[in-house]
CSV table of C-alpha atoms in Angstrom, one decimal:
chain,number,residue,atom,x,y,z
A,1,MET,CA,15.6,2.9,-22.9
A,2,PRO,CA,17.9,0.7,-20.7
A,3,VAL,CA,19.0,1.8,-17.2
A,4,LYS,CA,20.0,5.4,-17.7
A,5,ASN,CA,23.6,6.3,-17.2
A,6,ARG,CA,22.6,9.3,-15.2
A,7,PHE,CA,21.1,7.2,-12.5
A,8,ALA,CA,24.2,5.1,-12.2
A,9,GLU,CA,26.0,8.5,-11.6
A,10,LEU,CA,23.4,9.6,-9.1
A,11,LEU,CA,23.3,6.2,-7.3
A,12,PRO,CA,25.6,7.3,-4.3
A,13,GLU,CA,23.5,10.5,-3.8
A,14,ILE,CA,20.1,8.7,-4.1
A,15,THR,CA,21.4,6.0,-1.7
A,16,GLU,CA,22.4,8.6,0.8
A,17,TRP,CA,18.9,10.0,0.6
A,18,ARG,CA,17.3,6.7,1.1
A,19,ARG,CA,19.4,5.8,4.1
A,20,ASP,CA,18.8,9.1,5.7
A,21,ILE,CA,15.0,8.6,5.4
A,22,HIS,CA,15.5,5.0,6.7
A,23,ARG,CA,17.3,6.3,9.7
A,24,HIS,CA,14.4,8.6,10.6
A,25,PRO,CA,11.1,6.7,9.9
A,26,GLU,CA,7.8,8.3,10.5
A,27,ILE,CA,4.4,6.6,10.8
A,28,LEU,CA,1.2,7.4,9.0
A,29,PHE,CA,0.5,11.2,8.5
A,30,ASP,CA,3.3,12.1,10.9
A,31,THR,CA,5.9,12.3,8.0
A,32,HIS,CA,6.9,15.9,8.9
A,33,ARG,CA,10.6,15.5,8.5
A,34,THR,CA,10.4,13.3,5.5
A,35,SER,CA,7.9,15.6,3.8
A,36,ALA,CA,10.2,18.6,4.6
A,37,LEU,CA,13.2,16.8,3.1
A,38,VAL,CA,11.3,15.9,0.0
A,39,LYS,CA,10.0,19.4,-0.5
A,40,GLU,CA,13.4,20.9,0.0
A,41,LYS,CA,15.0,18.6,-2.6
A,42,LEU,CA,12.3,19.2,-5.2
A,43,GLU,CA,12.7,23.0,-4.8
A,44,ALA,CA,16.4,22.6,-5.1
A,45,PHE,CA,16.0,20.5,-8.3
A,46,GLY,CA,14.2,23.5,-9.9
A,47,CYS,CA,10.7,22.0,-10.1
A,48,ASP,CA,8.2,24.5,-11.5
A,49,GLU,CA,5.9,24.2,-8.6
A,50,VAL,CA,6.3,22.4,-5.2
A,51,VAL,CA,3.3,22.3,-2.8
A,52,GLY,CA,3.1,20.6,0.6
A,53,GLY,CA,0.2,19.8,2.9
A,54,ILE,CA,-1.8,17.8,0.3
A,55,GLY,CA,-3.6,15.0,2.1
A,56,ARG,CA,-2.3,16.5,5.3
A,57,THR,CA,1.4,15.9,4.9
A,58,GLY,CA,1.7,14.9,1.2
A,59,VAL,CA,4.0,16.8,-1.3
A,60,VAL,CA,3.3,17.4,-5.0
A,61,ALA,CA,5.7,19.0,-7.5
A,62,VAL,CA,5.3,19.9,-11.2
A,63,ILE,CA,7.9,19.5,-13.8
A,64,LYS,CA,7.1,20.9,-17.3
A,65,GLY,CA,8.7,19.4,-20.4
A,66,LYS,CA,10.5,21.4,-23.0
A,67,THR,CA,7.2,21.6,-24.9
A,68,ASN,CA,3.6,20.9,-24.2
A,69,THR,CA,1.9,20.3,-27.5
A,70,SER,CA,0.5,16.9,-26.1
A,71,GLY,CA,-1.4,18.8,-23.3
A,72,ARG,CA,-0.9,15.6,-21.3
A,73,THR,CA,0.0,15.3,-17.6
A,74,ILE,CA,1.4,12.2,-16.1
A,75,GLY,CA,1.4,11.5,-12.4
A,76,LEU,CA,4.1,9.5,-10.6
A,77,ARG,CA,3.5,8.4,-7.0
A,78,ALA,CA,5.7,7.2,-4.1
A,79,ASP,CA,4.8,6.5,-0.5
A,80,MET,CA,6.7,7.9,2.5
A,81,ASP,CA,5.5,6.3,5.7
A,82,ALA,CA,7.1,3.6,7.8
A,83,LEU,CA,5.6,0.8,10.0
A,84,PRO,CA,5.3,0.5,13.8
A,85,ILE,CA,8.0,-2.2,14.0
A,86,ASN,CA,11.2,-2.4,16.0
A,87,GLU,CA,14.1,-2.7,13.5
A,88,GLN,CA,16.4,-5.7,13.9
A,89,THR,CA,18.7,-5.3,10.9
A,90,GLY,CA,21.9,-4.2,12.8
A,91,LEU,CA,22.6,-1.7,9.9
A,92,ASP,CA,24.7,1.3,10.6
A,93,TYR,CA,21.9,3.5,9.3
A,94,ALA,CA,19.1,1.5,11.2
A,95,SER,CA,16.1,3.4,12.6
A,96,GLU,CA,16.8,5.8,15.3
A,97,THR,CA,13.2,6.0,16.3
A,98,PRO,CA,12.1,3.3,18.7
A,99,GLY,CA,9.0,1.4,17.5
A,100,ALA,CA,9.2,2.7,13.9
A,101,MET,CA,11.0,1.2,10.9
A,102,HIS,CA,11.0,1.4,7.1
A,103,ALA,CA,10.0,-2.3,6.9
A,104,CYS,CA,8.2,-2.0,3.6
A,105,GLY,CA,10.6,0.0,1.5
A,106,HIS,CA,8.9,3.2,1.3
A,107,ASP,CA,12.2,4.9,1.9
A,108,GLY,CA,13.4,3.4,-1.4
A,109,HIS,CA,10.3,4.3,-3.2
A,110,THR,CA,10.6,7.9,-2.1
A,111,ALA,CA,14.3,8.1,-3.0
A,112,MET,CA,13.7,6.5,-6.5
A,113,LEU,CA,11.1,9.1,-7.3
A,114,LEU,CA,13.2,11.9,-6.0
A,115,GLY,CA,16.0,10.6,-8.3
A,116,ALA,CA,13.6,10.5,-11.2
A,117,ALA,CA,12.4,14.0,-10.4
A,118,LYS,CA,16.0,15.3,-10.4
A,119,TYR,CA,16.7,13.8,-13.7
A,120,LEU,CA,13.5,15.0,-15.3
A,121,ALA,CA,14.0,18.5,-14.0
A,122,GLU,CA,17.5,18.5,-15.5
A,123,THR,CA,16.6,17.1,-18.9
A,124,ARG,CA,12.9,18.0,-19.5
A,125,ASN,CA,13.1,15.8,-22.5
A,126,PHE,CA,9.4,15.2,-22.8
A,127,ASP,CA,6.3,17.0,-24.3
A,128,GLY,CA,3.9,17.6,-21.5
A,129,THR,CA,3.8,17.9,-17.8
A,130,CYS,CA,5.0,15.5,-15.1
A,131,VAL,CA,3.5,15.6,-11.5
A,132,VAL,CA,5.4,13.8,-8.8
A,133,ILE,CA,3.3,12.8,-5.8
A,134,PHE,CA,4.8,11.8,-2.4
A,135,GLN,CA,2.1,10.3,-0.2
A,136,PRO,CA,1.9,9.8,3.5
A,137,ALA,CA,-0.1,7.1,5.4
A,138,GLU,CA,-0.2,4.2,2.9
A,139,GLU,CA,0.2,1.7,5.8
A,140,GLY,CA,-3.4,1.8,6.9
A,141,GLY,CA,-4.1,5.5,7.0
A,142,GLY,CA,-5.6,6.0,3.5
A,143,GLY,CA,-3.2,8.9,2.6
A,144,GLY,CA,-3.9,8.3,-1.1
A,145,ARG,CA,-7.6,8.8,-0.5
A,146,GLU,CA,-6.9,12.0,1.4
A,147,MET,CA,-4.7,13.4,-1.4
A,148,CYS,CA,-7.4,12.7,-3.9
A,149,ASP,CA,-10.1,14.2,-1.6
A,150,ASP,CA,-8.0,17.4,-1.5
A,151,GLY,CA,-8.6,17.6,-5.2
A,152,MET,CA,-5.1,16.6,-6.3
A,153,MET,CA,-6.1,15.1,-9.7
A,154,GLU,CA,-8.3,18.0,-10.7
A,155,ARG,CA,-5.9,20.7,-9.4
A,156,TRP,CA,-3.0,19.5,-11.5
A,157,SER,CA,-5.1,18.1,-14.3
A,158,ILE,CA,-3.6,14.6,-14.0
A,159,ASP,CA,-4.5,12.4,-16.9
A,160,GLU,CA,-2.8,9.1,-15.9
A,161,VAL,CA,-1.0,7.9,-12.7
A,162,TYR,CA,1.6,5.3,-12.1
A,163,GLY,CA,3.2,3.8,-9.0
A,164,MET,CA,5.7,1.2,-7.9
A,165,HIS,CA,6.5,-1.2,-5.0
A,166,ASN,CA,9.6,-3.3,-4.4
A,167,TRP,CA,9.2,-7.1,-4.2
A,168,PRO,CA,11.6,-9.2,-2.1
A,169,GLY,CA,12.5,-12.7,-3.5
A,170,VAL,CA,12.7,-11.4,-7.1
A,171,PRO,CA,16.0,-10.4,-8.7
A,172,ALA,CA,16.8,-6.7,-8.0
A,173,GLY,CA,15.8,-4.4,-10.8
A,174,THR,CA,13.5,-6.8,-12.6
A,175,PHE,CA,9.8,-6.0,-13.0
A,176,ALA,CA,6.4,-7.7,-12.9
A,177,ILE,CA,3.0,-6.4,-13.5
A,178,ARG,CA,-0.6,-7.6,-14.3
A,179,PRO,CA,-3.7,-5.8,-15.8
A,180,GLY,CA,-7.0,-5.7,-13.9
A,181,ALA,CA,-7.4,-6.6,-10.2
A,182,PHE,CA,-4.0,-6.8,-8.6
A,183,PHE,CA,-4.1,-6.0,-4.9
A,184,ALA,CA,-7.0,-7.0,-2.7
A,185,ALA,CA,-9.6,-5.0,-0.9
A,186,THR,CA,-8.6,-5.0,2.9
A,187,ASP,CA,-11.8,-4.9,5.0
A,188,GLN,CA,-11.8,-5.7,8.7
A,189,PHE,CA,-14.4,-6.7,11.2
A,190,GLU,CA,-15.0,-6.8,14.9
A,191,ILE,CA,-17.6,-9.2,16.3
A,192,THR,CA,-18.7,-8.9,20.0
A,193,VAL,CA,-20.4,-12.0,21.3
A,194,GLU,CA,-22.5,-11.3,24.3
A,195,GLY,CA,-23.5,-14.4,26.4
A,196,LYS,CA,-24.3,-14.9,30.1
A,197,GLY,CA,-21.2,-15.3,32.3
A,198,GLY,CA,-20.9,-17.4,35.3
A,199,HIS,CA,-18.9,-20.0,37.2
A,200,ALA,CA,-17.1,-22.5,35.1
A,201,ALA,CA,-18.4,-25.3,37.3
A,202,LYS,CA,-21.9,-24.4,36.5
A,203,PRO,CA,-22.0,-24.1,32.6
A,204,HIS,CA,-25.7,-24.9,32.6
A,205,GLU,CA,-26.5,-21.6,34.2
A,206,THR,CA,-24.6,-19.7,31.5
A,207,VAL,CA,-24.6,-18.9,27.8
A,208,ASP,CA,-21.0,-19.6,27.1
A,209,SER,CA,-19.7,-16.8,24.9
A,210,THR,CA,-16.4,-18.7,24.4
A,211,VAL,CA,-18.2,-21.8,22.9
A,212,VAL,CA,-20.3,-19.5,20.7
A,213,ALA,CA,-17.2,-17.6,19.5
A,214,SER,CA,-15.4,-20.8,18.8
A,215,HIS,CA,-18.2,-22.0,16.6
A,216,LEU,CA,-18.2,-18.6,14.9
A,217,VAL,CA,-14.5,-18.8,14.0
A,218,LEU,CA,-15.1,-22.1,12.2
A,219,ALA,CA,-18.4,-21.0,10.6
A,220,LEU,CA,-16.9,-18.0,9.1
A,221,GLN,CA,-14.6,-20.2,7.0
A,222,THR,CA,-17.7,-21.3,5.1
A,223,ILE,CA,-17.7,-17.9,3.4
A,224,ALA,CA,-14.6,-19.1,1.4
A,225,SER,CA,-15.4,-22.7,1.2
A,226,ARG,CA,-19.1,-22.8,0.7
A,227,ASN,CA,-20.5,-19.3,-0.3
A,228,VAL,CA,-18.0,-17.7,-2.7
A,229,ASP,CA,-17.6,-19.1,-6.2
A,230,PRO,CA,-14.4,-21.2,-5.9
A,231,THR,CA,-13.0,-19.6,-8.9
A,232,GLN,CA,-12.9,-16.3,-7.0
A,233,GLN,CA,-10.4,-15.3,-4.4
A,234,VAL,CA,-11.4,-14.6,-0.8
A,235,VAL,CA,-9.4,-14.8,2.4
A,236,VAL,CA,-11.2,-14.9,5.8
A,237,SER,CA,-8.9,-14.6,8.8
A,238,VAL,CA,-9.9,-14.3,12.4
A,239,THR,CA,-6.8,-12.8,14.0
A,240,SER,CA,-7.8,-12.0,17.6
A,241,PHE,CA,-10.0,-13.9,20.1
A,242,GLU,CA,-10.4,-11.8,23.3
A,243,THR,CA,-12.4,-12.9,26.3
A,244,SER,CA,-13.8,-10.5,28.9
A,245,SER,CA,-12.2,-12.7,31.7
A,246,THR,CA,-8.9,-14.5,31.9
A,247,ALA,CA,-9.7,-16.4,35.1
A,248,PHE,CA,-9.5,-20.2,35.0
A,249,ASN,CA,-12.9,-20.6,36.8
A,250,VAL,CA,-15.0,-18.0,34.9
A,251,ILE,CA,-17.1,-18.4,31.8
A,252,PRO,CA,-16.8,-14.9,30.3
A,253,GLN,CA,-19.8,-12.6,29.6
A,254,ARG,CA,-18.3,-11.4,26.4
A,255,VAL,CA,-15.9,-12.4,23.6
A,256,THR,CA,-14.5,-10.1,20.9
A,257,LEU,CA,-13.3,-11.5,17.6
A,258,ARG,CA,-11.3,-9.4,15.2
A,259,GLY,CA,-10.0,-10.2,11.7
A,260,THR,CA,-9.9,-9.3,8.0
A,261,ILE,CA,-11.5,-10.3,4.7
A,262,ARG,CA,-9.5,-9.9,1.5
A,263,THR,CA,-11.2,-10.0,-1.9
A,264,LEU,CA,-10.4,-9.1,-5.5
A,265,ASP,CA,-13.9,-8.4,-6.8
A,266,GLU,CA,-16.4,-5.9,-5.5
A,267,GLY,CA,-19.2,-8.3,-5.9
A,268,VAL,CA,-17.5,-10.9,-3.8
A,269,ARG,CA,-16.5,-8.2,-1.3
A,270,LYS,CA,-20.2,-7.3,-0.8
A,271,GLN,CA,-21.2,-11.0,-0.6
A,272,ALA,CA,-18.5,-11.6,2.0
A,273,GLU,CA,-19.6,-8.8,4.1
A,274,GLU,CA,-23.4,-9.8,4.0
A,275,ARG,CA,-22.4,-13.5,4.8
A,276,LEU,CA,-20.2,-12.5,7.8
A,277,LYS,CA,-23.0,-10.5,9.3
A,278,HIS,CA,-25.6,-13.1,8.9
A,279,ILE,CA,-23.4,-16.0,10.1
A,280,ALA,CA,-22.3,-14.1,13.1
A,281,THR,CA,-25.9,-13.0,14.2
A,282,SER,CA,-27.5,-16.4,13.3
A,283,THR,CA,-24.8,-18.5,15.1
A,284,ALA,CA,-24.9,-16.5,18.2
A,285,GLU,CA,-28.8,-16.8,18.2
A,286,VAL,CA,-28.6,-20.6,17.9
A,287,PHE,CA,-26.9,-20.6,21.3
A,288,GLY,CA,-29.0,-18.0,23.0
A,289,ALA,CA,-26.3,-15.3,22.7
A,290,LYS,CA,-26.1,-12.0,20.7
A,291,ALA,CA,-23.6,-10.9,18.2
A,292,ASP,CA,-22.8,-7.3,17.4
A,293,VAL,CA,-20.9,-6.9,14.1
A,294,HIS,CA,-18.7,-3.9,13.3
A,295,TRP,CA,-17.6,-3.8,9.6
A,296,ILE,CA,-14.6,-1.6,8.9
A,297,GLU,CA,-14.3,-0.8,5.2
A,298,GLY,CA,-10.6,-0.9,4.1
A,299,TYR,CA,-8.8,-0.1,0.9
A,300,PRO,CA,-10.7,-1.0,-2.2
A,301,VAL,CA,-9.4,-3.5,-4.8
A,302,MET,CA,-6.5,-2.0,-6.7
A,303,ALA,CA,-7.0,-2.6,-10.4
A,304,ASN,CA,-4.6,-1.6,-13.1
A,305,THR,CA,-6.2,-0.3,-16.4
A,306,GLU,CA,-5.2,-2.5,-19.4
A,307,THR,CA,-3.8,0.2,-21.7
A,308,GLU,CA,-1.6,1.8,-19.1
A,309,THR,CA,-0.4,-1.6,-17.9
A,310,ASP,CA,0.8,-2.2,-21.4
A,311,TYR,CA,2.7,1.1,-21.3
A,312,ALA,CA,4.2,0.3,-18.0
A,313,ALA,CA,5.3,-3.2,-19.0
A,314,GLU,CA,6.8,-1.8,-22.2
A,315,VAL,CA,8.9,0.6,-20.3
A,316,ALA,CA,9.9,-2.0,-17.8
A,317,ARG,CA,11.1,-4.3,-20.6
A,318,ASN,CA,13.1,-1.5,-22.0
A,319,VAL,CA,14.8,-1.0,-18.7
A,320,SER,CA,15.5,-4.5,-17.6
A,321,GLY,CA,15.0,-6.6,-20.7
A,322,GLU,CA,11.8,-8.3,-19.5
A,323,CYS,CA,8.6,-7.8,-17.5
A,324,ALA,CA,7.1,-10.9,-15.9
A,325,ASP,CA,3.4,-11.6,-15.2
A,326,ALA,CA,2.9,-10.6,-11.5
A,327,PRO,CA,0.8,-12.9,-9.2
A,328,LEU,CA,-2.4,-11.7,-7.6
A,329,VAL,CA,-1.6,-10.1,-4.2
A,330,MET,CA,-4.0,-10.5,-1.3
A,331,GLY,CA,-2.3,-7.6,0.5
A,332,GLY,CA,-3.8,-4.1,0.2
A,333,GLU,CA,-2.5,-0.9,-1.5
A,334,ASP,CA,-4.1,2.5,-1.2
A,335,PHE,CA,-2.8,3.5,-4.7
A,336,ALA,CA,-6.2,1.9,-5.4
A,337,TYR,CA,-7.8,5.3,-4.6
A,338,MET,CA,-5.8,7.1,-7.3
A,339,LEU,CA,-6.7,4.4,-9.8
A,340,LEU,CA,-10.3,4.9,-9.1
A,341,GLU,CA,-9.9,8.5,-10.2
A,342,ARG,CA,-7.6,8.1,-13.2
A,343,PRO,CA,-6.3,5.3,-15.5
A,344,GLY,CA,-2.9,4.1,-14.6
A,345,ALA,CA,-0.8,1.2,-13.5
A,346,TYR,CA,1.2,-0.1,-10.5
A,347,ILE,CA,4.3,-2.3,-11.1
A,348,LEU,CA,6.6,-4.4,-8.9
A,349,VAL,CA,10.3,-4.0,-9.0
A,350,GLY,CA,12.6,-6.8,-7.7
A,351,ASN,CA,14.3,-6.3,-4.2
A,352,GLY,CA,16.5,-9.3,-4.5
A,353,ASP,CA,17.1,-12.1,-1.9
A,354,THR,CA,16.0,-10.1,1.2
A,355,ALA,CA,13.7,-10.6,4.2
A,356,PRO,CA,10.0,-10.1,3.3
A,357,VAL,CA,8.3,-6.7,3.7
A,358,HIS,CA,6.8,-6.0,7.2
A,359,HIS,CA,9.7,-8.1,8.7
A,360,PRO,CA,12.0,-6.6,11.4
A,361,GLU,CA,15.1,-7.7,9.3
A,362,TYR,CA,13.8,-6.3,5.9
A,363,ASN,CA,15.9,-3.6,4.1
A,364,PHE,CA,15.3,-2.0,0.8
A,365,ASN,CA,17.9,-3.0,-1.7
A,366,ASP,CA,19.8,-0.1,-3.1
A,367,ASP,CA,20.8,-2.0,-6.2
A,368,ALA,CA,17.2,-1.6,-7.4
A,369,ILE,CA,17.5,2.2,-7.4
A,370,PRO,CA,18.8,2.7,-11.0
A,371,ALA,CA,16.1,0.5,-12.5
A,372,GLY,CA,13.3,2.1,-10.5
A,373,CYS,CA,14.4,5.6,-11.3
A,374,SER,CA,14.7,4.6,-15.0
A,375,TRP,CA,11.2,3.2,-15.0
A,376,TYR,CA,9.7,6.4,-13.4
A,377,ALA,CA,11.5,8.6,-15.9
A,378,GLY,CA,10.8,6.2,-18.8
A,379,ILE,CA,7.0,6.4,-18.2
A,380,VAL,CA,7.2,10.2,-18.7
A,381,GLU,CA,9.5,10.2,-21.7
A,382,SER,CA,7.7,7.3,-23.5
A,383,ARG,CA,4.2,8.5,-22.9
A,384,MET,CA,5.1,12.2,-23.7
A,385,PRO,CA,7.9,11.9,-26.2
A,386,ALA,CA,9.7,15.1,-26.9
A,387,ALA,CA,8.1,16.9,-29.9
């Protein structure tokens, strides 16, 4: 099952789809143009059922195999949304929407799954049912969760689900995967330190919220260095330090800290939350201040199931000749919600020597399209071989 010749033939067409989507990026759930384009193409391919409005603006289509003695249904997922970034690529198909850019390659993911859907609808060389899932709002909106909450898995009786993401810095069209925890939980926090403001020349009359918050920034690092088992992974990052005054001669009444905690284990995730809250309130109390902690639960840990990871890796090896062991990723991925509902696997496909994702000079590498399409199609044909 190497790269399929049909995808080499379709490459110019799929590339054209991808670049059109790239030119018109849409953020979070506002993927109205992209969703309409996807829906139109799936209907033109002759899919047996095409439904929009799942998870607000998600699109789901059903492709039935020549036979269905297996009774199995495989789900394939791609994300459609862009990022709030001003593009700096200089491409002739660069974003025409100020402040929005496909800086994570979701344009490529969508185009590859469309290519696979076209091929599968043409050939139907499998025994079962394929459900293709086009999801909005992966970049922080939880579109995967909303599609699941809309009953997607039950409505189409999905048994297994598979997804893919491009990976810059790895040769285009090669693959990497790992079983178990793969992408991190992405929780956020906001801590408001309330002191007693006053004149900077009279610090003894104040409770200096800036000093308290500075101690807190350092103390939070002990979650990783002194609280969590050093064989576990945890990242604690304070990313914003905002005072209620910007004057040179004022000790501010209030400081707000914002940041994120990344973990790969649910036990560590809970421990980190508890320690953050305790450290914040206790540190503030030591100085006579108060700390209000707002914990914002993010995406859960994304964990591949072992058997399905083996299937995904086998298909990848058949396509590209090998499948490497992927590293742990402390970034988040809301495909995690789908993997909480069904067994499945998420794989990385090489994007070549490009700028990293979430960078204003990033661009999806169209050379990866044939391999990505072949992997999507290969999952269906290998898991549900024609009777």
